[in-house]
Tab-separated table of C-alpha atoms and ligand atoms in Angstrom:
chain	number	residue	atom	x	y	z
B	1	MET	CA	17.937	25.316	-22.850
B	2	SER	CA	15.881	26.368	-20.359
B	3	VAL	CA	15.986	25.838	-16.153
B	4	CYS	CA	12.864	26.642	-14.265
B	5	LEU	CA	12.781	26.255	-10.563
B	6	TRP	CA	8.988	25.544	-9.488
B	7	MET	CA	8.626	26.933	-5.727
B	8	ALA	CA	6.884	24.348	-4.149
B	9	GLY	CA	3.394	25.346	-2.192
B	10	ILE	CA	2.575	28.950	-4.108
B	11	ARG	CA	-0.270	29.977	-4.097
B	12	ARG	CA	-0.904	31.221	-7.736
B	13	ARG	CA	1.884	31.063	-10.976
B	14	VAL	CA	4.113	33.716	-10.985
B	15	LEU	CA	6.875	33.998	-13.898
B	16	VAL	CA	10.049	35.461	-12.520
B	17	HIS	CA	13.185	36.083	-15.037
B	18	SER	CA	16.754	36.357	-12.939
B	19	PRO	CA	18.996	36.527	-15.528
B	20	ARG	CA	21.537	34.547	-13.877
B	21	CYS	CA	22.891	30.731	-14.426
B	22	PHE	CA	21.508	27.996	-12.394
B	23	LEU	CA	23.348	25.334	-13.803
B	24	SER	CA	27.003	27.000	-14.332
B	25	GLY	CA	27.012	27.291	-10.363
B	26	VAL	CA	26.198	30.830	-9.793
B	27	ALA	CA	22.955	30.197	-8.128
B	28	PRO	CA	19.830	32.217	-8.016
B	29	PHE	CA	18.699	29.784	-4.423
B	30	SER	CA	20.570	27.622	-2.902
B	31	LYS	CA	19.664	24.249	-4.075
B	32	GLN	CA	23.358	24.497	-5.430
B	33	LEU	CA	25.079	21.110	-7.717
B	34	LEU	CA	21.539	19.311	-8.847
B	35	LEU	CA	23.172	18.673	-10.997
B	36	PRO	CA	27.258	17.284	-10.526
B	37	TRP	CA	28.103	16.084	-12.997
B	38	GLY	CA	25.809	18.940	-15.561
B	39	ALA	CA	29.961	20.664	-16.421
B	40	ARG	CA	31.637	17.478	-16.420
B	41	GLN	CA	33.198	16.435	-19.677
B	42	LEU	CA	32.053	12.898	-20.707
B	43	PRO	CA	34.048	10.699	-23.374
B	44	GLY	CA	31.985	9.864	-26.310
B	45	TRP	CA	28.953	12.532	-25.095
B	46	SER	CA	26.782	14.414	-27.571
B	47	ARG	CA	27.812	18.147	-27.475
B	48	LEU	CA	23.932	18.999	-26.725
B	49	PHE	CA	24.603	16.751	-23.733
B	50	LEU	CA	26.883	19.058	-22.575
B	51	ASP	CA	25.677	22.453	-24.025
B	52	THR	CA	21.458	21.753	-22.715
B	53	ALA	CA	23.229	20.391	-19.056
B	54	CYS	CA	24.861	23.820	-18.215
B	55	GLN	CA	23.168	26.860	-20.541
B	56	GLY	CA	20.183	27.518	-17.966
B	57	ASN	CA	19.494	31.356	-17.653
B	58	PHE	CA	15.948	31.662	-16.298
B	59	VAL	CA	14.390	31.091	-13.458
B	60	HIS	CA	10.820	30.319	-13.034
B	61	VAL	CA	8.705	30.887	-9.721
B	62	ILE	CA	5.576	28.841	-11.152
B	63	ALA	CA	2.739	28.941	-8.013
B	64	LYS	CA	0.147	27.740	-7.207
B	65	ASN	CA	-3.289	28.148	-6.097
B	66	CYS	CA	-3.899	26.505	-3.005
B	67	GLN	CA	-4.223	26.896	0.713
B	68	ARG	CA	-2.186	24.862	2.618
B	69	GLY	CA	0.262	24.408	5.284
B	70	GLN	CA	-0.398	24.919	8.975
B	71	LYS	CA	-4.121	26.739	8.725
B	72	HIS	CA	-5.349	23.244	7.324
B	73	GLN	CA	-4.244	21.405	10.443
B	74	LYS	CA	-7.102	23.271	12.544
B	75	LYS	CA	-9.625	20.418	14.213
B	76	PRO	CA	-12.740	19.862	11.884
B	77	SER	CA	-15.853	21.916	14.087
B	78	ARG	CA	-18.072	19.177	15.511
B	79	LEU	CA	-19.636	21.388	16.645
B	80	GLY	CA	-23.711	20.693	14.093
B	81	PRO	CA	-24.227	23.320	11.535
B	82	PRO	CA	-20.765	25.543	9.940
B	83	GLU	CA	-20.715	28.722	11.398
B	84	SER	CA	-20.597	30.908	8.509
B	85	SER	CA	-23.362	32.306	6.744
B	86	TRP	CA	-24.317	30.771	3.701
B	87	GLN	CA	-22.802	33.831	1.514
B	88	GLU	CA	-19.018	33.097	3.206
B	89	ARG	CA	-19.421	29.413	2.219
B	90	LEU	CA	-20.111	29.925	-1.160
B	91	ALA	CA	-17.128	32.638	-1.404
B	92	ASP	CA	-14.980	29.325	0.403
B	93	VAL	CA	-15.881	27.339	-1.966
B	94	VAL	CA	-15.897	30.240	-5.347
B	95	THR	CA	-12.994	31.837	-4.258
B	96	PRO	CA	-11.353	29.428	-1.495
B	97	LEU	CA	-8.089	32.438	-0.767
B	98	TRP	CA	-10.796	35.442	-0.569
B	99	ARG	CA	-9.840	35.451	3.284
B	100	LEU	CA	-6.333	36.682	2.017
B	101	SER	CA	-4.468	39.773	0.959
B	102	TYR	CA	-3.234	39.044	-2.601
B	103	GLU	CA	0.024	39.588	-1.180
B	104	GLU	CA	-0.128	36.853	1.041
B	105	GLN	CA	-2.078	34.292	-2.294
B	106	LEU	CA	1.352	34.956	-3.964
B	107	LYS	CA	3.480	34.328	-1.108
B	108	PRO	CA	4.688	30.306	-1.014
B	109	VAL	CA	4.172	28.167	1.720
B	110	ILE	CA	7.293	27.128	2.961
B	111	ASN	CA	6.921	26.350	6.536
B	112	GLY	CA	5.043	22.904	8.553
B	113	TYR	CA	4.718	21.793	4.627
B	114	ARG	CA	5.829	17.466	5.372
B	115	ASN	CA	2.937	15.494	5.282
B	116	LYS	CA	5.489	12.989	6.863
B	117	SER	CA	8.125	12.811	9.561
B	118	THR	CA	9.626	9.693	11.557
B	119	PHE	CA	10.996	10.682	14.263
B	120	SER	CA	13.948	8.445	16.734
B	121	VAL	CA	13.852	7.731	20.379
B	122	ASN	CA	17.381	7.864	21.481
B	123	ARG	CA	19.448	9.575	23.791
B	124	GLY	CA	18.668	13.139	24.625
B	125	PRO	CA	20.946	16.176	25.426
B	126	ASP	CA	20.694	15.673	28.716
B	127	GLY	CA	20.703	11.681	28.455
B	128	ASN	CA	17.156	10.871	29.255
B	129	PRO	CA	17.657	7.520	26.881
B	130	LYS	CA	13.985	8.241	26.227
B	131	THR	CA	14.163	11.099	23.886
B	132	VAL	CA	11.766	11.438	20.600
B	133	GLY	CA	12.897	13.538	18.155
B	134	TYR	CA	15.763	13.492	15.088
B	135	TYR	CA	19.259	12.474	16.075
B	136	LEU	CA	23.183	14.666	15.352
B	137	GLY	CA	26.012	13.231	16.038
B	138	THR	CA	27.445	9.862	13.584
B	139	TRP	CA	27.262	5.871	15.529
B	140	ARG	CA	31.038	5.560	13.882
B	141	ASP	CA	32.036	8.697	16.407
B	142	GLY	CA	29.408	7.208	18.722
B	143	ASN	CA	28.767	10.646	19.269
B	144	VAL	CA	24.786	10.402	18.149
B	145	VAL	CA	23.026	12.510	19.945
B	146	CYS	CA	18.366	12.732	19.808
B	147	VAL	CA	17.027	16.406	19.855
B	148	GLN	CA	13.478	17.414	20.098
B	149	SER	CA	12.426	19.157	16.224
B	150	SER	CA	9.923	21.548	17.567
B	151	HIS	CA	11.781	24.549	16.370
B	152	LEU	CA	11.959	23.406	12.526
B	153	LYS	CA	10.570	25.222	10.279
B	154	ASN	CA	9.660	22.046	7.701
B	155	ILE	CA	7.957	20.214	10.333
B	156	PRO	CA	4.056	20.853	11.130
B	157	GLU	CA	2.600	21.902	14.475
B	158	LYS	CA	0.815	17.996	14.523
B	159	HIS	CA	3.560	16.191	13.674
B	160	ASN	CA	5.601	17.289	16.439
B	161	GLN	CA	2.505	17.545	18.911
B	162	VAL	CA	2.466	13.567	18.095
B	163	ALA	CA	5.891	13.028	18.737
B	164	GLN	CA	5.770	15.243	22.341
B	165	TYR	CA	3.328	13.119	23.798
B	166	TYR	CA	4.961	9.874	22.136
B	167	GLU	CA	7.926	11.613	24.490
B	168	VAL	CA	5.261	11.221	27.275
B	169	PHE	CA	4.381	8.208	27.160
B	170	LEU	CA	7.529	6.052	26.312
B	171	ARG	CA	8.679	8.268	30.207
B	172	GLN	CA	6.152	6.454	32.009
B	173	SER	CA	6.121	3.434	30.517
B	174	PRO	CA	7.602	0.289	32.706
B	175	LEU	CA	9.997	-0.963	29.675
B	176	GLU	CA	12.945	0.320	27.716
B	177	PRO	CA	14.031	1.718	24.470
B	178	CYS	CA	15.439	0.342	21.396
B	179	LEU	CA	18.836	2.085	21.330
B	180	LEU	CA	20.721	-0.450	19.224
B	181	PHE	CA	19.728	-3.983	18.594
B	182	HIS	CA	21.959	-6.090	20.391
B	183	GLU	CA	21.601	-3.930	23.052
B	184	GLY	CA	17.472	-5.376	24.334
B	185	GLY	CA	14.223	-2.477	24.336
B	186	HIS	CA	11.229	-1.925	22.433
B	187	TRP	CA	9.813	1.221	21.481
B	188	ARG	CA	12.006	2.366	18.408
B	189	GLU	CA	10.124	4.874	15.430
B	190	LEU	CA	7.781	7.171	14.985
B	191	THR	CA	6.122	7.974	12.070
B	192	VAL	CA	3.530	10.622	11.861
B	193	ARG	CA	1.465	10.947	8.567
B	194	THR	CA	-0.483	14.416	8.048
B	195	ASN	CA	-3.355	15.210	5.106
B	196	HIS	CA	-4.722	18.689	3.761
B	197	GLN	CA	-8.105	17.671	6.485
B	198	GLY	CA	-5.724	18.002	9.286
B	199	HIS	CA	-6.371	13.614	9.915
B	200	THR	CA	-3.141	11.981	12.029
B	201	MET	CA	-2.066	8.584	10.538
B	202	ALA	CA	1.036	7.541	13.621
B	203	ILE	CA	2.863	4.660	13.112
B	204	VAL	CA	5.255	2.622	15.674
B	205	THR	CA	7.989	0.208	15.532
B	206	PHE	CA	8.472	-1.711	18.397
B	207	HIS	CA	11.498	-4.066	19.081
B	208	PRO	CA	9.781	-7.736	20.718
B	209	GLN	CA	12.524	-9.032	22.109
B	210	GLU	CA	11.905	-11.827	24.194
B	211	LEU	CA	8.804	-10.929	24.443
B	212	SER	CA	5.671	-13.140	24.200
B	213	GLN	CA	2.080	-12.784	22.800
B	214	GLU	CA	0.173	-11.951	26.178
B	215	GLU	CA	3.063	-9.411	27.255
B	216	LEU	CA	3.077	-7.739	23.092
B	217	CYS	CA	-0.753	-7.352	24.188
B	218	VAL	CA	-0.521	-5.308	27.103
B	219	GLN	CA	2.539	-2.825	24.955
B	220	LYS	CA	-0.289	-3.128	22.432
B	221	GLU	CA	-3.056	-1.630	24.653
B	222	ALA	CA	-1.126	0.571	26.886
B	223	ILE	CA	-0.644	2.590	23.827
B	224	LYS	CA	-3.975	1.866	22.206
B	225	GLU	CA	-6.165	3.920	25.216
B	226	PHE	CA	-3.185	6.529	25.712
B	227	PHE	CA	-3.707	7.980	22.819
B	228	LEU	CA	-7.569	7.438	22.685
B	229	ARG	CA	-8.341	8.368	26.023
B	230	GLY	CA	-5.246	8.937	27.911
B	231	PRO	CA	-3.076	12.300	27.850
B	232	GLY	CA	-2.657	11.604	24.955
B	233	ALA	CA	-5.976	11.813	23.181
B	234	VAL	CA	-5.781	15.706	22.203
B	235	CYS	CA	-3.453	14.576	19.291
B	236	ASP	CA	-7.014	14.228	18.246
B	237	LEU	CA	-5.126	10.999	15.795
B	238	THR	CA	-7.585	9.167	12.995
B	239	SER	CA	-5.633	6.044	13.471
B	240	LEU	CA	-2.959	4.626	15.834
B	241	TYR	CA	-0.219	1.457	14.106
B	242	PHE	CA	2.004	-0.606	15.388
B	243	GLN	CA	4.785	-2.956	13.540
B	244	GLU	CA	6.894	-5.149	15.370
B	245	SER	CA	9.574	-4.875	13.763
B	246	THR	CA	13.152	-6.530	14.276
B	247	MET	CA	15.219	-5.137	10.865
B	248	THR	CA	15.691	-1.237	10.614
B	249	ARG	CA	13.151	-0.969	8.346
B	250	CYS	CA	10.571	-3.707	7.838
B	251	SER	CA	7.443	-4.131	4.650
B	252	HIS	CA	3.870	-4.889	5.322
B	253	GLN	CA	5.130	-8.505	4.043
B	254	GLN	CA	7.781	-8.636	6.474
B	255	SER	CA	5.901	-7.203	9.237
B	256	PRO	CA	2.633	-6.619	8.893
B	257	TYR	CA	1.730	-3.010	10.089
B	258	GLN	CA	-1.123	-3.401	12.815
B	259	LEU	CA	-4.428	-0.965	12.928
B	260	LEU	CA	-4.980	-0.168	16.676
B	261	PHE	CA	-7.695	2.108	15.726
B	262	GLY	CA	-9.528	4.390	13.621
B	263	GLU	CA	-9.356	4.635	9.735
B	264	PRO	CA	-6.565	2.277	7.746
B	265	TYR	CA	-5.774	4.512	5.094
B	266	ILE	CA	-4.830	8.155	4.695
B	267	PHE	CA	-6.586	9.861	1.822
B	268	GLU	CA	-5.108	12.925	-0.323
B	269	GLY	CA	-6.636	15.591	-2.457
B	270	LEU	CA	-3.279	16.041	-5.140
B	271	LEU	CA	-5.033	17.922	-9.257
B	272	GLY	CA	-8.601	17.187	-7.831
B	273	LEU	CA	-8.141	13.536	-7.528
B	274	LYS	CA	-8.732	11.405	-3.917
B	275	ILE	CA	-5.036	9.485	-2.966
B	276	ARG	CA	-5.446	6.493	-1.016
B	277	ILE	CA	-1.927	6.126	1.066
B	278	SER	CA	-1.942	3.125	2.891
B	279	PRO	CA	0.723	2.945	5.693
B	280	ASP	CA	3.849	1.484	3.904
B	281	ALA	CA	2.967	3.217	1.114
B	282	PHE	CA	5.561	5.743	-0.482
B	283	PHE	CA	3.645	9.339	-0.788
B	284	GLN	CA	6.140	12.435	-2.008
B	285	VAL	CA	6.520	14.621	1.403
B	286	ASN	CA	4.874	18.311	0.081
B	287	THR	CA	1.882	17.787	-1.816
B	288	ALA	CA	1.362	20.897	-2.566
B	289	GLY	CA	5.047	20.541	-3.918
B	290	ALA	CA	4.157	17.240	-5.481
B	291	GLU	CA	1.686	18.649	-7.815
B	292	MET	CA	3.874	21.377	-9.153
B	293	LEU	CA	6.017	18.082	-9.767
B	294	TYR	CA	3.188	16.060	-11.972
B	295	GLN	CA	2.086	19.239	-13.067
B	296	THR	CA	5.946	19.306	-15.162
B	297	VAL	CA	6.151	15.622	-15.735
B	298	GLY	CA	2.994	15.949	-17.845
B	299	GLU	CA	4.400	18.943	-19.577
B	300	LEU	CA	7.859	17.746	-20.383
B	301	SER	CA	6.370	14.410	-21.342
B	302	GLY	CA	4.262	15.424	-23.617
B	303	VAL	CA	1.978	12.722	-23.088
B	304	ASN	CA	-1.398	12.909	-25.552
B	305	ALA	CA	-3.921	10.861	-27.043
B	306	ASN	CA	-1.994	8.710	-28.654
B	307	THR	CA	0.793	7.416	-26.216
B	308	ILE	CA	1.108	5.201	-23.163
B	309	LEU	CA	2.053	6.164	-20.223
B	310	LEU	CA	4.930	4.089	-18.599
B	311	ASP	CA	4.939	4.904	-14.690
B	312	ILE	CA	8.298	2.989	-13.552
B	313	CYS	CA	8.571	2.920	-9.314
B	314	CYS	CA	4.868	4.383	-9.589
B	315	GLY	CA	3.691	4.445	-6.053
B	316	THR	CA	0.522	5.063	-5.355
B	317	GLY	CA	0.502	6.123	-8.891
B	318	ALA	CA	0.009	9.502	-8.554
B	319	ILE	CA	1.706	10.344	-11.791
B	320	GLY	CA	-0.051	8.731	-14.250
B	321	LEU	CA	-2.751	8.925	-12.391
B	322	SER	CA	-2.841	12.619	-12.676
B	323	LEU	CA	-1.999	11.701	-16.020
B	324	ALA	CA	-3.813	9.247	-17.281
B	325	GLN	CA	-6.970	11.950	-19.269
B	326	HIS	CA	-3.791	12.778	-21.251
B	327	ALA	CA	-2.865	9.693	-22.039
B	328	SER	CA	-4.530	6.057	-24.293
B	329	GLN	CA	-3.488	3.805	-21.529
B	330	VAL	CA	-1.125	3.950	-18.171
B	331	LEU	CA	1.109	1.688	-17.239
B	332	GLY	CA	2.516	1.304	-13.926
B	333	ILE	CA	4.834	-0.494	-12.185
B	334	GLU	CA	5.788	-0.720	-8.185
B	335	LEU	CA	7.372	-2.880	-5.751
B	336	VAL	CA	5.481	-1.969	-2.640
B	337	GLU	CA	2.272	-4.380	-2.662
B	338	GLN	CA	0.012	-1.795	-0.523
B	339	ALA	CA	0.967	1.474	-2.892
B	340	VAL	CA	-0.775	-1.131	-5.879
B	341	GLU	CA	-3.436	-1.747	-3.937
B	342	ASP	CA	-3.611	2.169	-2.793
B	343	ALA	CA	-3.519	2.617	-6.897
B	344	ARG	CA	-5.599	0.834	-7.936
B	345	TRP	CA	-8.664	2.012	-5.370
B	346	THR	CA	-7.904	5.473	-6.686
B	347	ALA	CA	-8.238	4.584	-10.342
B	348	ALA	CA	-11.458	3.101	-9.324
B	349	PHE	CA	-12.432	5.770	-6.928
B	350	ASN	CA	-11.457	8.411	-9.242
B	351	GLY	CA	-13.287	6.992	-12.384
B	352	ILE	CA	-10.054	6.227	-14.410
B	353	THR	CA	-10.700	3.120	-16.889
B	354	ASN	CA	-7.287	3.473	-18.735
B	355	CYS	CA	-4.793	1.966	-15.761
B	356	GLU	CA	-2.983	-0.817	-14.988
B	357	PHE	CA	-0.943	-1.188	-12.338
B	358	HIS	CA	1.886	-4.077	-11.824
B	359	ALA	CA	2.681	-4.804	-8.667
B	360	GLY	CA	6.641	-6.614	-8.670
B	361	ARG	CA	10.148	-5.401	-8.878
B	362	ALA	CA	10.043	-3.018	-12.315
B	363	GLU	CA	13.292	-4.901	-13.572
B	364	LYS	CA	11.554	-8.300	-13.879
B	365	ILE	CA	7.816	-6.938	-15.192
B	366	LEU	CA	9.752	-3.894	-17.553
B	367	PRO	CA	10.953	-6.467	-20.074
B	368	TRP	CA	8.740	-8.869	-21.044
B	369	LEU	CA	5.596	-5.580	-20.645
B	370	LEU	CA	7.269	-3.827	-22.806
B	371	LYS	CA	7.488	-6.410	-25.558
B	372	SER	CA	3.723	-6.175	-25.181
B	373	LYS	CA	3.801	-3.298	-26.074
B	374	GLU	CA	6.696	-2.773	-28.665
B	375	GLY	CA	5.439	-1.644	-32.422
B	376	VAL	CA	2.115	-0.603	-30.422
B	377	GLN	CA	1.709	2.751	-30.201
B	378	PRO	CA	4.533	5.282	-29.232
B	379	VAL	CA	5.153	4.916	-25.598
B	380	VAL	CA	6.247	7.736	-23.436
B	381	ALA	CA	8.484	5.839	-19.982
B	382	VAL	CA	8.504	8.238	-16.456
B	383	VAL	CA	10.910	7.132	-13.950
B	384	ASN	CA	10.921	8.122	-10.209
B	385	PRO	CA	13.417	5.391	-8.840
B	386	PRO	CA	14.247	5.421	-4.742
B	387	ARG	CA	17.725	6.889	-3.940
B	388	ALA	CA	19.546	3.411	-5.355
B	389	GLY	CA	18.583	4.695	-8.353
B	390	LEU	CA	17.144	2.659	-11.750
B	391	HIS	CA	18.275	-1.778	-11.670
B	392	HIS	CA	20.448	-2.229	-14.138
B	393	ARG	CA	18.201	-4.514	-16.463
B	394	VAL	CA	15.383	-1.565	-16.447
B	395	VAL	CA	18.083	0.506	-17.619
B	396	GLN	CA	18.752	-1.997	-20.666
B	397	ALA	CA	15.156	-2.597	-21.400
B	398	ILE	CA	14.273	1.043	-21.833
B	399	ARG	CA	17.504	1.441	-24.126
B	400	ASN	CA	16.797	-0.927	-26.705
B	401	CYS	CA	12.373	-0.346	-26.488
B	402	ARG	CA	12.636	1.804	-29.880
B	403	ALA	CA	8.908	2.969	-29.069
B	404	ILE	CA	10.567	4.973	-26.390
B	405	ARG	CA	11.308	8.166	-27.564
B	406	THR	CA	11.003	10.455	-24.725
B	407	LEU	CA	11.759	9.784	-20.861
B	408	VAL	CA	10.839	11.897	-17.716
B	409	PHE	CA	13.244	10.909	-14.539
B	410	VAL	CA	12.875	12.099	-11.696
B	411	SER	CA	15.363	12.084	-8.975
B	412	CYS	CA	15.593	13.727	-5.229
B	413	LYS	CA	19.237	12.334	-5.363
B	414	LEU	CA	21.283	12.664	-8.691
B	415	HIS	CA	24.313	10.835	-6.932
B	416	GLY	CA	25.887	7.786	-7.622
B	417	GLU	CA	23.557	5.283	-8.647
B	418	THR	CA	21.406	7.856	-9.892
B	419	THR	CA	23.976	9.382	-12.428
B	420	ARG	CA	25.033	5.652	-13.522
B	421	ASN	CA	21.633	5.940	-15.202
B	422	ILE	CA	21.757	8.835	-16.726
B	423	THR	CA	24.914	7.661	-18.556
B	424	GLU	CA	23.742	4.630	-19.414
B	425	LEU	CA	20.582	5.754	-20.831
B	426	CYS	CA	21.886	8.266	-23.164
B	427	CYS	CA	25.886	6.749	-23.724
B	428	PRO	CA	26.873	6.243	-27.544
B	429	PRO	CA	25.484	2.373	-27.805
B	430	ASP	CA	27.826	0.003	-25.974
B	431	SER	CA	27.190	-3.588	-27.002
B	432	ALA	CA	29.239	-5.559	-23.681
B	433	LYS	CA	26.291	-3.467	-21.526
B	434	LYS	CA	23.985	-4.406	-24.135
B	435	LEU	CA	23.205	-0.496	-24.647
B	436	LEU	CA	22.165	-1.422	-27.970
B	437	GLY	CA	19.247	1.698	-28.760
B	438	GLU	CA	20.199	5.043	-29.888
B	439	PRO	CA	21.034	7.333	-27.034
B	440	PHE	CA	18.631	9.600	-25.557
B	441	VAL	CA	20.218	13.569	-25.849
B	442	LEU	CA	19.267	15.620	-22.204
B	443	ARG	CA	16.967	18.400	-23.387
B	444	GLN	CA	15.922	20.374	-20.259
B	445	ALA	CA	16.488	19.987	-15.959
B	446	VAL	CA	13.963	21.982	-13.865
B	447	PRO	CA	14.192	21.695	-10.437
B	448	VAL	CA	10.908	21.715	-7.996
B	449	ASP	CA	11.700	22.829	-4.514
B	450	LEU	CA	9.996	19.907	-2.046
B	451	PHE	CA	12.032	20.467	0.193
B	452	PRO	CA	12.098	24.274	1.619
B	453	HIS	CA	14.917	24.736	4.177
B	454	THR	CA	16.842	21.985	3.038
B	455	ALA	CA	19.313	21.563	0.735
B	456	HIS	CA	17.657	19.129	-1.225
B	457	CYS	CA	15.041	19.082	-4.630
B	458	GLU	CA	13.394	17.072	-6.666
B	459	LEU	CA	14.862	17.145	-10.709
B	460	ALA	CA	13.004	16.395	-13.443
B	461	LEU	CA	14.981	15.570	-16.639
B	462	LEU	CA	13.702	15.549	-20.250
B	463	CYS	CA	15.440	12.803	-22.556
B	464	THR	CA	14.834	11.964	-25.850
B	465	ARG	CA	15.615	10.576	-29.305
S	501	SAM	C1	10.663	7.473	-4.462
S	501	SAM	S1	9.467	6.886	-4.972
S	501	SAM	C2	8.395	7.184	-6.057
S	501	SAM	C3	7.025	6.867	-6.162
S	501	SAM	C4	6.365	7.815	-7.080
S	501	SAM	N1	6.646	7.911	-8.470
S	501	SAM	C5	5.192	8.684	-6.518
S	501	SAM	O1	5.899	9.676	-7.471
S	501	SAM	O2	4.813	8.612	-5.391
S	501	SAM	C6	10.207	5.119	-5.107
S	501	SAM	C7	9.014	3.663	-5.394
S	501	SAM	O3	10.070	3.336	-5.801
S	501	SAM	C8	9.076	1.867	-5.682
S	501	SAM	N2	10.816	0.725	-5.624
S	501	SAM	C9	11.929	0.449	-5.087
S	501	SAM	N3	12.799	-0.254	-6.076
S	501	SAM	C10	10.874	-0.878	-6.954
S	501	SAM	C11	11.869	-1.475	-8.141
S	501	SAM	N4	12.849	-3.004	-7.760
S	501	SAM	N5	10.758	-2.451	-9.005
S	501	SAM	C12	9.263	-1.235	-8.569
S	501	SAM	N6	9.775	-0.349	-8.110
S	501	SAM	C13	9.799	-0.084	-7.383
S	501	SAM	C14	9.056	2.051	-4.165
S	501	SAM	O4	8.527	1.779	-2.962
S	501	SAM	C15	9.009	3.650	-4.349
S	501	SAM	O5	7.485	3.264	-4.173
């Protein structure tokens, strides 16, 4: 078996062969424990599974010809005609990397790669409760401190800039921050999303406590003015959202995202597609890395003109949409309605006509969807569940559908429920658990590094039967 590492954001495709064994623990890079269960003997499991999970012995570093990262966070010129000559403009279109040395072109983009950051509000090291940053410590130990993040390598300058101005706003606001729900206070998290064009969406979460509608309007107007015409205008936000939230997380259905100004969506270019992203929708935090991940998924899945591609937990539909041209049909299932609307918009905008997206819980939709497709065509399933893993009914439906011979399981957290999912997809038939179909066999595991400078990594697992 080959085990490949795809480094996110690298500008060109290169192959590096390493004689080291990755999954047996002598990792040639720091993302260890990707398959914590990889070397464990499970009763009744096929020898093939264990062999394939443990015998990786070379690393592919596959790079991508693209120019991303902080360079794109420059404010777009508003000076009318561009200063470049026609020749330069043509070179920018045909050979966009011509300004960089070839060594530069080969370098991975490992800094400032995040397109989304969520900042908390709490007491800083100096005791100021209006500090915007990331938590250190634990609630259990009562030693939580909020630390500004401008030195963190994975966060782009723009995100830190918006966070710093949010802190300026909070410190001049007469309202208190909400540190603990039961202690009152209002100002909460800030989420910043950016795209390759430097467009910036900010989302402020606010606990309304006992405020009246009029008092809420005053606060919304204050933060809008601050970022539109006040000191925060330097952030040049493309849009500002406000969400009243009395829970840790609220969906748009539970408490709508209120647009205070600007564009309702942010758009990202991905594998030649223009993707629409709503404030509530999931999108991989490293766009260049996501392109590599989806290309990997496409290659592993072997999807072709004769196959139906099932994209389970599809978010904005990026996996299915990027592979639609190779498949006979794409069927996407996603819980968040706004994300499904984004997927439909993206399909229509990009002229993709063979995709269907269903809004709702995969555990409800998948069984009837598979029933309607059983026996029609081979089905390739791609699952990319949240950290909590797949519902057992989804596992049962996949396992018991004979048309699915190939499954690509994508996860950034192979622990807990996700490990159980893989176990149940690959274990011998178990009638008590209604796992009746032939077991899948894990053939290949491909880590894709979407999160440089962290211990996290996406892993694409190819299972066939
Ligand atoms: C890790 S994201 C993957 C999104 C997408 N595949 C991508 O690459 O952008 C997981 C997605 O699963 C969705 N989700 C969570 N629970 C779900 C469920 N029970 N049924 C369907 N989708 C669900 C989330 O809303 C989220 O969009």
